[in-house]
XYZ file of C-alpha atoms in Angstrom:
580
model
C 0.000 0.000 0.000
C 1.059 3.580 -0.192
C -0.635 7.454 0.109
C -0.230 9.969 -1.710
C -0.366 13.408 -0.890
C -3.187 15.979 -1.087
C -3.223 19.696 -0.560
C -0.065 22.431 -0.555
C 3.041 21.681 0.812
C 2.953 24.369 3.201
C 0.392 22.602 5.593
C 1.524 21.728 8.749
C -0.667 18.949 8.658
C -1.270 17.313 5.397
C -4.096 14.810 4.017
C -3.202 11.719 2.345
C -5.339 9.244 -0.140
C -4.593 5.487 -1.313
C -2.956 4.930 -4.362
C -4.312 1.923 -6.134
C -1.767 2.510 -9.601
C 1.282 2.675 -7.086
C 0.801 -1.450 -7.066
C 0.296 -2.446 -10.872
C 4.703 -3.408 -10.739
C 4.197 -7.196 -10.612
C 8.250 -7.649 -11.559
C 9.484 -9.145 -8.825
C 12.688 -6.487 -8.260
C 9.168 -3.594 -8.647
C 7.649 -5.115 -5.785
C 10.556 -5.197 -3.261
C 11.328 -1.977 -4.257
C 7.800 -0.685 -3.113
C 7.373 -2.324 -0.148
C 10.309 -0.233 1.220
C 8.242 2.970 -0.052
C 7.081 4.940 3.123
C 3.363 4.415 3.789
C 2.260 7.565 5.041
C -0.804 7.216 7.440
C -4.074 8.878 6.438
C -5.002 11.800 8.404
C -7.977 14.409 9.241
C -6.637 17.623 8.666
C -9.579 19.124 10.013
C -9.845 17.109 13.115
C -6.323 17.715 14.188
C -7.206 21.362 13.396
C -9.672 21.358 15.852
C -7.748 19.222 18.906
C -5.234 20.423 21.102
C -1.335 19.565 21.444
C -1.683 16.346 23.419
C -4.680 15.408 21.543
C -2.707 15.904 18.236
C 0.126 13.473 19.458
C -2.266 10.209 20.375
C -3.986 10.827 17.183
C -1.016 10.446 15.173
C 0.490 7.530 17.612
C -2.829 5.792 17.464
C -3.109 5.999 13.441
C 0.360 5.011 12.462
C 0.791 2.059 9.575
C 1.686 -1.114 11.444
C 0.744 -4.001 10.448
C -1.895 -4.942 13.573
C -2.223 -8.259 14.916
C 0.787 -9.522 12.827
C 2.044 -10.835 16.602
C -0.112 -14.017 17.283
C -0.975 -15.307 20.574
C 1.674 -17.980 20.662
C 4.331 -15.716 19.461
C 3.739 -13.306 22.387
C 3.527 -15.676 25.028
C 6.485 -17.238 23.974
C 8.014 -14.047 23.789
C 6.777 -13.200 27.321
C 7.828 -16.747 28.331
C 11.315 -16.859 26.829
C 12.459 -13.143 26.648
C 14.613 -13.116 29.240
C 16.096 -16.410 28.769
C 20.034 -14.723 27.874
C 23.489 -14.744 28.686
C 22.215 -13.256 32.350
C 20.271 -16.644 33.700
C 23.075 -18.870 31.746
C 26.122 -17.375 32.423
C 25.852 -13.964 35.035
C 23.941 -16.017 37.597
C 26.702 -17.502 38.821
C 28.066 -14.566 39.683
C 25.230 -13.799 42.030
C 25.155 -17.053 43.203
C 28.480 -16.782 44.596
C 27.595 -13.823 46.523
C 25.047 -16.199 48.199
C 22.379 -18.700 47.556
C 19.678 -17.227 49.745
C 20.997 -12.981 48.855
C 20.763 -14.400 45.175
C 16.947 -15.813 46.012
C 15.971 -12.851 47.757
C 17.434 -10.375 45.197
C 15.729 -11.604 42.321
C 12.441 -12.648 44.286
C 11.955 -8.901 44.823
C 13.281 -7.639 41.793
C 10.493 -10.424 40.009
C 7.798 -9.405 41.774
C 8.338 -5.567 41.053
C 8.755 -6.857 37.046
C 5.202 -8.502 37.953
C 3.634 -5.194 38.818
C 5.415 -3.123 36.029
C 3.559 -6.345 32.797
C 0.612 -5.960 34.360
C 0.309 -2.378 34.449
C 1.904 -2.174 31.125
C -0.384 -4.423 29.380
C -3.425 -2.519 31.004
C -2.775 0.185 29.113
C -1.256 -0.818 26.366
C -4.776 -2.614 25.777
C -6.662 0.285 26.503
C -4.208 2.252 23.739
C -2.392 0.489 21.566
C 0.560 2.734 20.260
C 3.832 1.931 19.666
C 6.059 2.234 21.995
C 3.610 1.630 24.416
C 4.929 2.175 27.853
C 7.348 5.041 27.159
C 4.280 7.226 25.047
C 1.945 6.235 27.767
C 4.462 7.406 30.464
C 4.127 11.205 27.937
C 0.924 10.929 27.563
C -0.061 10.069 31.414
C 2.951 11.860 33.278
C 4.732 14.571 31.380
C 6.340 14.925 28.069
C 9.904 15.869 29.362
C 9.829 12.384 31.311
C 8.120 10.027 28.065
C 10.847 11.350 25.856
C 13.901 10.525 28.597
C 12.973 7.159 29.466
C 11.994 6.374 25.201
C 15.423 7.702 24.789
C 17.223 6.255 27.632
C 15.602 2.994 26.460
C 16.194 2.903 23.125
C 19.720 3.779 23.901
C 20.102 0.644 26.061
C 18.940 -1.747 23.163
C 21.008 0.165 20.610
C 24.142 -0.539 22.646
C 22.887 -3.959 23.543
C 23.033 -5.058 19.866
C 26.335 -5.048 19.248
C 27.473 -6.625 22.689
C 25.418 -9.444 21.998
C 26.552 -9.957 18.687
C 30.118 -10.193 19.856
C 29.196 -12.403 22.794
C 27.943 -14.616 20.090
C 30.999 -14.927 18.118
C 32.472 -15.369 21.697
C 30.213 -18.666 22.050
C 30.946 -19.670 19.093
C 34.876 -19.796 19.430
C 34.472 -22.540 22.378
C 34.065 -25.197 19.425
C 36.368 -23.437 16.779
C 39.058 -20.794 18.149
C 40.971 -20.375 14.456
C 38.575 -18.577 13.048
C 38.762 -14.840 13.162
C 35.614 -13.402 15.840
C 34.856 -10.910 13.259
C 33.504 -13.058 10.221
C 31.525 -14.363 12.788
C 29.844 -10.939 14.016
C 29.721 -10.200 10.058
C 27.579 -13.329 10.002
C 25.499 -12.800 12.836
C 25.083 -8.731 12.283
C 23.810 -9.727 8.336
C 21.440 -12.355 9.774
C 19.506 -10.379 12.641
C 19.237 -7.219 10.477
C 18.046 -9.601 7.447
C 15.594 -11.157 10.129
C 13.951 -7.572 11.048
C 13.636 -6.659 7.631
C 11.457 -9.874 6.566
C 9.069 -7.824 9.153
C 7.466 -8.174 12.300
C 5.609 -11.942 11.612
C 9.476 -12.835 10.929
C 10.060 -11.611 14.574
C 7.339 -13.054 16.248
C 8.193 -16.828 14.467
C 11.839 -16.688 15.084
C 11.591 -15.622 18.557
C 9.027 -18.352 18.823
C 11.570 -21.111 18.149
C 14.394 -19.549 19.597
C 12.423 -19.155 23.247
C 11.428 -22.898 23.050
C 14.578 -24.110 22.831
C 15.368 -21.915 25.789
C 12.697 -23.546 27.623
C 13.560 -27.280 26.915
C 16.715 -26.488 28.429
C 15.971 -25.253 31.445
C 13.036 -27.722 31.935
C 16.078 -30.405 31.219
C 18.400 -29.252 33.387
C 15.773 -28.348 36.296
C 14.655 -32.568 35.596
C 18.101 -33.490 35.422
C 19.338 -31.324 38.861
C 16.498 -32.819 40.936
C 17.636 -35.749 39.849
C 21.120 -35.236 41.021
C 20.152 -33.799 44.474
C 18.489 -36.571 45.280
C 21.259 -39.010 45.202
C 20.533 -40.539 41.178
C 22.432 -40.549 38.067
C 25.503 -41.693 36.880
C 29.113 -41.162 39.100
C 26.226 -39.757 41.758
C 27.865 -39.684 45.206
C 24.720 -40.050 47.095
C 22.025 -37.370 48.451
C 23.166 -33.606 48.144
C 19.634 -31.909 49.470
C 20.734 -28.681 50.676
C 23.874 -29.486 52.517
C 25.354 -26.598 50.518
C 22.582 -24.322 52.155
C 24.193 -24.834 55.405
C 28.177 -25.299 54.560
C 28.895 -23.081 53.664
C 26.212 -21.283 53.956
C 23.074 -18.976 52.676
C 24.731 -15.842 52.952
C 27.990 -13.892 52.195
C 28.549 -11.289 55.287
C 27.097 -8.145 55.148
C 23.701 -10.124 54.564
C 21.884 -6.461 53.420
C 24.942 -5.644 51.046
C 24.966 -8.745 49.324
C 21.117 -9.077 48.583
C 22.089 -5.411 47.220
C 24.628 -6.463 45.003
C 22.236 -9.189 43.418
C 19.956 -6.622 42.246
C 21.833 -5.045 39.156
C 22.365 -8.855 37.921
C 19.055 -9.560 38.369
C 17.482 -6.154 36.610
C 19.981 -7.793 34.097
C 18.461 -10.724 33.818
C 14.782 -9.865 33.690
C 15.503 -7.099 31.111
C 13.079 -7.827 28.467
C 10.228 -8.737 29.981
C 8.607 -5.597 28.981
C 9.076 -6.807 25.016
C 5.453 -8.416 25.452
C 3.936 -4.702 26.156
C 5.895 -2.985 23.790
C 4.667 -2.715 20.528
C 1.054 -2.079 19.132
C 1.264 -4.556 16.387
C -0.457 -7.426 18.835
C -4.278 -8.254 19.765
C -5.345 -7.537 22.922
C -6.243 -11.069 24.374
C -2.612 -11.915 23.162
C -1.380 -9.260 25.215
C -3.812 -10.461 28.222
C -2.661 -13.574 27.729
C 1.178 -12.997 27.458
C 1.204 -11.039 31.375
C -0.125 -14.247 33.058
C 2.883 -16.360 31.613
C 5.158 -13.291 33.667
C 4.234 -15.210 37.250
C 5.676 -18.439 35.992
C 8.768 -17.443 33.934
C 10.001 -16.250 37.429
C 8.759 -18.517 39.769
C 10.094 -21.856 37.255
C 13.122 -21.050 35.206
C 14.111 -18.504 37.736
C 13.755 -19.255 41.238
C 14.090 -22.755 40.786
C 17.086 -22.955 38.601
C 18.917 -20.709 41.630
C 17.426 -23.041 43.964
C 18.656 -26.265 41.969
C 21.931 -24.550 41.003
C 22.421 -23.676 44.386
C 22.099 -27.652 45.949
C 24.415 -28.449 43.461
C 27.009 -25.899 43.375
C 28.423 -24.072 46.591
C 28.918 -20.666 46.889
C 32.381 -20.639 47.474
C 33.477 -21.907 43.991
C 35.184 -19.306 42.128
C 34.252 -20.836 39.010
C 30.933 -18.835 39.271
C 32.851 -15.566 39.301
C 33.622 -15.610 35.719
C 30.250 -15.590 34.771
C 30.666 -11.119 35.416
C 33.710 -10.934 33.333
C 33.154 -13.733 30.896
C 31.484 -15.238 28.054
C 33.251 -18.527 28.913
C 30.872 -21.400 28.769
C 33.007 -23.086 31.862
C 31.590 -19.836 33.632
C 28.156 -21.554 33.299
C 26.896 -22.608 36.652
C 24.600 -24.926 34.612
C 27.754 -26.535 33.272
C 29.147 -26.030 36.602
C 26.501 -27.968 38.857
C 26.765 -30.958 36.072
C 30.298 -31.118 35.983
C 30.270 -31.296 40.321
C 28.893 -34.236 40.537
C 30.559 -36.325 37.597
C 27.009 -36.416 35.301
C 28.086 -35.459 32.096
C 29.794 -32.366 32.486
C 31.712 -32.112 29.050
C 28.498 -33.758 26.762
C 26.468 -31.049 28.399
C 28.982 -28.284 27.870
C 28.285 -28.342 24.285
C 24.616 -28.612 24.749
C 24.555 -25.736 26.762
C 26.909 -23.755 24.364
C 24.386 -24.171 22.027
C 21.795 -23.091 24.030
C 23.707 -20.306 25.069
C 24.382 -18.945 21.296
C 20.552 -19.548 20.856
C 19.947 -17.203 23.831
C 22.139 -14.565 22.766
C 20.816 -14.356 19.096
C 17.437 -14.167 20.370
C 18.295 -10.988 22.597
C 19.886 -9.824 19.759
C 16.894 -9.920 17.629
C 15.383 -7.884 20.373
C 17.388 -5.600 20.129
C 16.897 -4.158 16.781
C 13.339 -4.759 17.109
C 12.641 -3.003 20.485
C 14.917 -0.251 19.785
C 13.333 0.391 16.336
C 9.847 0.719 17.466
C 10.447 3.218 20.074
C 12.616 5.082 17.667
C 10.046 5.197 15.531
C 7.335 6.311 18.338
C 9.536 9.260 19.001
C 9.574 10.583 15.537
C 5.880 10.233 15.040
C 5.157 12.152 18.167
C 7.289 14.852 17.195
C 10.091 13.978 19.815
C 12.624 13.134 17.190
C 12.430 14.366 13.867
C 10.206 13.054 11.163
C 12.350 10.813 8.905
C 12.484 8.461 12.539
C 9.273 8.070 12.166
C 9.507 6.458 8.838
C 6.684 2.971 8.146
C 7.085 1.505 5.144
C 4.900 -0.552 3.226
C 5.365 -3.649 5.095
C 4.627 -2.222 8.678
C 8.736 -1.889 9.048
C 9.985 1.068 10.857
C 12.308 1.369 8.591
C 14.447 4.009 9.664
C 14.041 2.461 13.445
C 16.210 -0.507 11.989
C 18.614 1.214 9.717
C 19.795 3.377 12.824
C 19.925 -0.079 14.727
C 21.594 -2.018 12.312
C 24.519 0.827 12.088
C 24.993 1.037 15.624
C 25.211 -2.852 15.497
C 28.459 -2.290 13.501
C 30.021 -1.249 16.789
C 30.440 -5.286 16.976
C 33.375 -5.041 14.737
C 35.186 -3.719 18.017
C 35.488 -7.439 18.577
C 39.002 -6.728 16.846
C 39.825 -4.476 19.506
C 41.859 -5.230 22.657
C 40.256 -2.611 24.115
C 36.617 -3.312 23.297
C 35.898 -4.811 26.933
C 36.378 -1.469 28.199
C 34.617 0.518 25.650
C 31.317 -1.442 25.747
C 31.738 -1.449 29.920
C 31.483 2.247 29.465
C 28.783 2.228 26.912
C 26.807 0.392 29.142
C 27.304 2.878 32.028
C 25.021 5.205 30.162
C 22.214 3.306 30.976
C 23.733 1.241 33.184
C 20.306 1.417 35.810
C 18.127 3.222 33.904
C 15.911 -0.224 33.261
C 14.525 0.250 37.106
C 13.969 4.360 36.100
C 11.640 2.533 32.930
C 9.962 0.086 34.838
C 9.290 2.237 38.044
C 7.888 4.787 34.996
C 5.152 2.874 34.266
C 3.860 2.001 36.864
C 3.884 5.590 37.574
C 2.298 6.271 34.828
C -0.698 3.524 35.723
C -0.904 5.237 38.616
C -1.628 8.618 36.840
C -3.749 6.725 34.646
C -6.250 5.076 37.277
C -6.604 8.809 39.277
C -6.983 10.379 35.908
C -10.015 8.133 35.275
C -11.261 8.782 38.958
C -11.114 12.630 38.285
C -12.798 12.638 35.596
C -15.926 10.539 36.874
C -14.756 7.334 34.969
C -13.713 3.827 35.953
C -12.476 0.607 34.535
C -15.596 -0.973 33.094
C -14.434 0.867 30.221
C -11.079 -0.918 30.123
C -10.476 -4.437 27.856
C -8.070 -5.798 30.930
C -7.537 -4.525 34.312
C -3.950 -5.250 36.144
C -4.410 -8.341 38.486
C -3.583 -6.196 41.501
C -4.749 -3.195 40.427
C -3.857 0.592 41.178
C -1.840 -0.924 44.219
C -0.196 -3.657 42.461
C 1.663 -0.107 40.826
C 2.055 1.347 44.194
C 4.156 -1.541 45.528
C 5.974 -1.486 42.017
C 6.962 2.192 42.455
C 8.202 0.987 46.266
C 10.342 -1.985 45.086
C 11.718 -0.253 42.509
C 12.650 3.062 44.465
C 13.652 0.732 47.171
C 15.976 -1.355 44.550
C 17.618 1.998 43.036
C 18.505 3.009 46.319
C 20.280 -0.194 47.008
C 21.990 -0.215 44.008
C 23.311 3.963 44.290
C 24.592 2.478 48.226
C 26.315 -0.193 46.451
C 27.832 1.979 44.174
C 29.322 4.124 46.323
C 30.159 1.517 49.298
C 30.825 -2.023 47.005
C 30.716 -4.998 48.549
C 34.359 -6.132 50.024
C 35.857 -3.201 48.080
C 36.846 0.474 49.262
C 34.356 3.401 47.549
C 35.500 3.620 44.183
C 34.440 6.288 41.852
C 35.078 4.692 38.513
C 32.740 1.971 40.083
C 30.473 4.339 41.022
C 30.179 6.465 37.473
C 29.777 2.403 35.802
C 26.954 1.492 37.999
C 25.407 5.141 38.449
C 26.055 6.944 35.154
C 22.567 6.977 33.734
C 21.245 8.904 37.012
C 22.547 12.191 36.024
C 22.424 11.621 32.050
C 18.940 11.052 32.363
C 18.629 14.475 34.842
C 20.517 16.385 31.228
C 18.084 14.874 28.959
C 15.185 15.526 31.054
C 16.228 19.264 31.876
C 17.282 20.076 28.011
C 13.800 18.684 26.421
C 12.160 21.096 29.015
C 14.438 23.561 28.008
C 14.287 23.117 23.969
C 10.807 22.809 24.045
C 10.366 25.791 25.837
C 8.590 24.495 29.129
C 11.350 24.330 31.288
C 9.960 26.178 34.061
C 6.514 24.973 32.815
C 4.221 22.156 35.338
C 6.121 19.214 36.563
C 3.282 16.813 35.173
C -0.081 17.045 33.048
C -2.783 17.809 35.481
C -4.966 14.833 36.134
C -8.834 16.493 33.939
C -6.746 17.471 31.061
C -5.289 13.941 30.387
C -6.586 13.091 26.860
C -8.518 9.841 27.922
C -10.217 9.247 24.143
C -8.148 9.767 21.771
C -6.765 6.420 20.284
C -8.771 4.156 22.230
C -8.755 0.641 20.996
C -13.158 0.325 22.443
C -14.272 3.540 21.806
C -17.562 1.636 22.397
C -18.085 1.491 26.004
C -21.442 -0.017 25.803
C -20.589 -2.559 23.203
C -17.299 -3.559 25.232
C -18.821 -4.121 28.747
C -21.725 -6.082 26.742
C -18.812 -8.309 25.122
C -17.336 -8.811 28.622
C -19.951 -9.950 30.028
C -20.695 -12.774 26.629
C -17.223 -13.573 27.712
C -17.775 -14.582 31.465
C -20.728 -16.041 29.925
C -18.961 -18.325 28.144
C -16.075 -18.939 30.417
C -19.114 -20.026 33.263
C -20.109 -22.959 30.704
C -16.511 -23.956 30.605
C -15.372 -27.140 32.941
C -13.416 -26.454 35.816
C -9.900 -27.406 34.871
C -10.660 -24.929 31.997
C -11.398 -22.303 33.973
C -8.295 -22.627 36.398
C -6.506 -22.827 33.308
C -7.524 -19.475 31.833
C -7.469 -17.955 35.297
C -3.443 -18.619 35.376
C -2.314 -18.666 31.670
C-alpha cells in the first residue's frame, strides 16, 4: 500500500489518499522496491485542526501504519515466556550465586515481583491504547512529556548498545568449538542475519523468537529434571544425596547479609531485562497481550527461582568458578555446566549442549534488540520527539528508519578486533547502566496517573479491555520496590561490597542517574517548558483519543458474553484461563 499526498506543501498537517496505480509493478525487483516505499498514514486535517497539542500526538500515535495483529498469541507468550532467557540466567547467575544462595533468592524474588507489577500495568494500558512504543508514550501521555521522551530515549539507547554486545558475545560462544577462526567473520555473520531477520518484518520476529524461546525452555526444563535428579542421590558417578547441605556449609549468605542481597539486584534487573518486550509494541491483539502477562508469574517462579534453587544444591557458593560468569562469556563460567560437571554427570556432553543453548539465547536478545529499539525510535519521531524521517513505516509495517539506525549502531560489533573493546562497551553500558529500574518504576507511575486520571474525571475501569491483576496498588508496591531497589543499588555503588568506595565503580553502575537528569532538563528547556508544570494535570489527560473500544457499551456487553462463556466452561478450563 502507499498514500499519496493531497493539498499544498505548506500545511503543517497534510491529508493523504490510497494509491491503487502505485501497485500495478508485478516484476518481482518492482515489488521489493515498493514495499520499502514509506506508507504515510491517512489523516484528518480538520480534526487535528480542531484538537489540542496532546490530543494531536495520540492521534497520530494511534493511526500510524503497522501491520496490527501480525504478533499471534503464541508468538507473544512465547516471547513473554522466553524473553529473558540470555546470557544473564546462563552465564551472570553464577556470579550472584556466589555472593550467596539465599541474597541471590531474595534479590531476584523482589526484583520479580516488582517486574510482575510493572507487565501488568503495562499491558493494562497498552490494551486500553495500543501505540507503539507503548509504555514510554503512555508514560508522555499520562505523566509529562519531558519524562516520556527521557525514558523512550534512555531505552532505546540501552537496546542500541545492547546489539552489538550481543553480537560479539555470540561470536564469543561460538569460538568454544572453533578458536581459528577470526571473531569478526563471525559478528559479520550474525550482524547480516539479525538485520536480514527484522527486515522480513514483524511476523518474521514473532516466528523466530518463537523457536528460539522454546529451545530456551527445553533447556531449562532439562536441566531443572536433570538437577532434581542429582540432588536426590541418582544418576551416573552420583555420590549419594546432596539436598541442601550446601545451604548450610557453607552457607546462605555472604557477610554483610543487606549488602549482598544489594549487590544481586543489578544482575538480576539484568536478567529480567526484556520482559517488557510483550507490552511494547502495538502490532499485537489484545487477548494476546492479556494472555502474554499471566505467563510473567511463571517465567520467574520456574526457570528462575528454581534454577537458583537447583543450582544452588548443586554448586556451593564458594566456587570461584561462578565468578567468571561477570567478566566472561566462557561457557566453563556456566553454573549450569558447573553444577553438572560437580557431581561427575556429564559435564563435558552437556557443555556443548549448553553452548548451544547459550548462542541460541544470545541471538534471540539480539533480535530484540533491533526490534525493540526500532519501534520506540520510531514512536519518538511520530510524536514529534525526534524528527520526522524516525518516524519512517514503510509498506510492510517496518519502521524502517528504526532498523537502519539499529543495524549501524550494530556495527560497533566489529570492536570485537579491539583489545580494548571490553572497556569501551563497559562504558557504553554505564550510560544506561540502571536506567531499566527508572523505565519500569515509569510505568507504573504512569498507571498510577492513569487510574486517578479516570477517577477525576468521573470514569472507571468498566471501560477498560483488561484490568492489572492487583490493580492501582499492584503499581504502588511497584513504584516501592523499585525506588527501594535503586537506592540499594546507588549504596552499592558508592560503598561495594568487600571493596573500598570507588568512583570509577560508582560512574559504571550510576552513570545513567545524572544523564537522564541532562536529557530531562534540556527537552524542558528546547521545548520551551522548562519552568513549565512538573506533570499534566490529572482532567486534562486526553482519555479518548486512540482508544482501541471507543464503544463502552458494546465492550462491557462483550465482557460480560465472555464470562458467559467462560461459566459454561469445565473447571480445569477455567483454572486454566485464570493462570495462563
Amino acid at each position: 500500500m502507499s498514500y499519496t499526498e493531497k493539498g499544498s506543501k505548506s500545511d503543517s498537517l497534510q491529508e493523504f489518499t490510497y494509491d491503487e496505480n502505485i501497485t500495478s509493478n508485478d516484476s518481482l525487483f518492482g515489488r521489493v522496491k515498493h514495499s520499502f516505499a514509506r506508507n504515510k498514514p491517512q489523516f484528518d486535517k480538520a480534526e487535528l485542526e480542531s484538537m489540542d497539542e496532546d490530543q494531536r500526538r495520540n492521534y497520530i500515535l494511534a493511526h500510524q501504519p503497522l501491520r496490527k495483529n501480525a504478533l499471534l498469541t503464541r508468538h507473544l507468550q512465547m516471547i513473554a515466556i522466553g524473553g529473558t532467557l540470555g546470557t544473564g540466567l546462563f552465564i551472570g547467575l553464577g556470579y550472584s550465586i556466589a555472593l550467596g544462595p539465599g541474597a541471590c533468592l531474595i534479590g531476584f524474588g523482589i526484583v520479580g515481583l516488582g517486574i510482575y507489577c510493572v507487565i501488568q500495568a503495562g499491558a493494562e494500558m497498552l490494551v486500553a491504547y495500543p501505540v507503539n512504543g507503548s509504555f514510554a508514550t503512555h508514560v508522555t501521555r499520562f505523566v509529562d512529556p519531558a519524562l516520556g521522551f527521557t525514558i523512550a530515549s534512555n531505552y532505546a539507547l540501552a537496546w542500541l548498545i545492547s546489539f552489538p554486545s550481543e553480537l560479539i558475545g555470540a561470536s564469543m560462544t561460538v569460538t568454544y568449538w572453533n578458536s581459528n577462526i577470526d571473531p569478526v567473520a563471525w559478528v559479520a555473520i550474525f550482524w547480516a542475519f539479525i538485520v536480514a531477520l527484522n527486515l522480513v518484518g514483524v511476523r518474521a520476529y514473532g516466528e523466530s523468537e518463537f523457536w528460539l524461546s522454546i529451545i530456551k525452555v527445553i533447556a531449562i526444563v532439562i536441566f531443572i529434571i536433570t538437577g532434581i535428579v542429582l540432588i536426590c542421590g541418582g544418576g551416573p558417578n552420583s555420590t549419594g544425596y546432596i539436598g541442601a547441605k550446601y545451604w548450610h556449609d557453607p552457607g546462605a549468605f555472604v557477610k554483610p547479609v543487606l549488602k549482598s542481597i544489594c549487590s544481586t539486584l543489578i544482575s538480576a534487573g539484568f536478567s529480567f531485562g526484556g520482559s517488557e518486550l510483550s507490552i511494547l509494541s502495538a502490532e499485537t491483539e489484545a487477548k494476546s497481550i492479556t494472555r502474554a502477562t499471566k505467563q510473567v508469574f511463571w517465567r520467574i517462579a520456574l526457570f528462575y527461582i528454581t534454577t537458583i534453587v537447583v543450582i544452588s544444591c548443586l554448586v556451593p557458593y564458594t566456587d570461584k568458578r561462578l565468578l567468571g560468569g561477570s567478566t566472561s562469556e566462557d561457557i566453563t563460567a556456566s553454573p549450569f555446566v558447573i553444577a553438572l560437571s560437580n557431581t561427575g554427570a556429564m559435564g563435558t556432553r552437556f557443555s556443548h549442549f549448553m553452548n548451544a543453548v547459550i548462542l541460541v539465547a544470545v541471538l534471540s536478545v539480539a533480535n530484540s534488540c533491533v526490534f525493540a529499539s526500532s519501534r520506540v525510535i520510531q514512536a519518538l519521531g511520530a510524536s514529534g520527539q525526534l524528527p520526522q524521517i524516525f518516524a519512517y513505516i514503510d509498506n510492510e509495517g517496518r519502521p524502517l528508519v528504526g532498523i537502519i539506525v539499529a543495524s549501524v549502531i550494530g556495527l560497533l560489533c566489529f570492536l570485537v578486533a579491539s583489545a580494548k573493546q571490553g572497556t569501551v562497551f563497559t562504558w557504553l553500558f554505564s550510560l544506561c547502566s540502571i536506567s531499566s529500574f527508572f523505565t519500569w518504576a515509569s510505568i507504573c507511575v504512569a498507571h498510577i496517573r492513569f487510574r486517578l486520571a479516570l477517577r477525576a474525571q468521573g470514569r472507571n475501569t468498566d471501560e477498560l479491555g483488561y484490568t492489572a491483576t492487583l490493580g492501582v496498588w499492584g503499581s504502588v508496591l511497584g513504584v516501592i520496590i523499585l525506588s527501594l531497589v535503586i537506592i540499594g543499588e546507588v549504596w552499592i555503588s558508592i560503598w561495594p561490597l568487600g571493596s573500598p568506595a570507588d568512583v570509577e565503580t560508582f560512574f559504571q553502575n550510576c552513570l545513567s542517574i545524572p544523564l537522564m537528569i541532562v536529557v530531562w532538563l534540556s527537552y524542558r528547556a528546547v521545548t520551551g517548558k522548562f519552568v513549565a508544570r512538573l506533570w499534566t494535570p490529572l482532567d486534562q489527560i486526553d482519555l479518548d483519543t486512540g482508544k482501541r473500544y471507543p464503544d463502552v457499551d458494546l465492550l462491557i456487553q462483550e465482557k460480560k458474553q465472555d464470562r458467559e462463556r467462560l461459566r459454561s466452561k469445565p473447571i480445569y478450563y477455567k483454572l486454566y484461563r485464570f493462570f495462563c
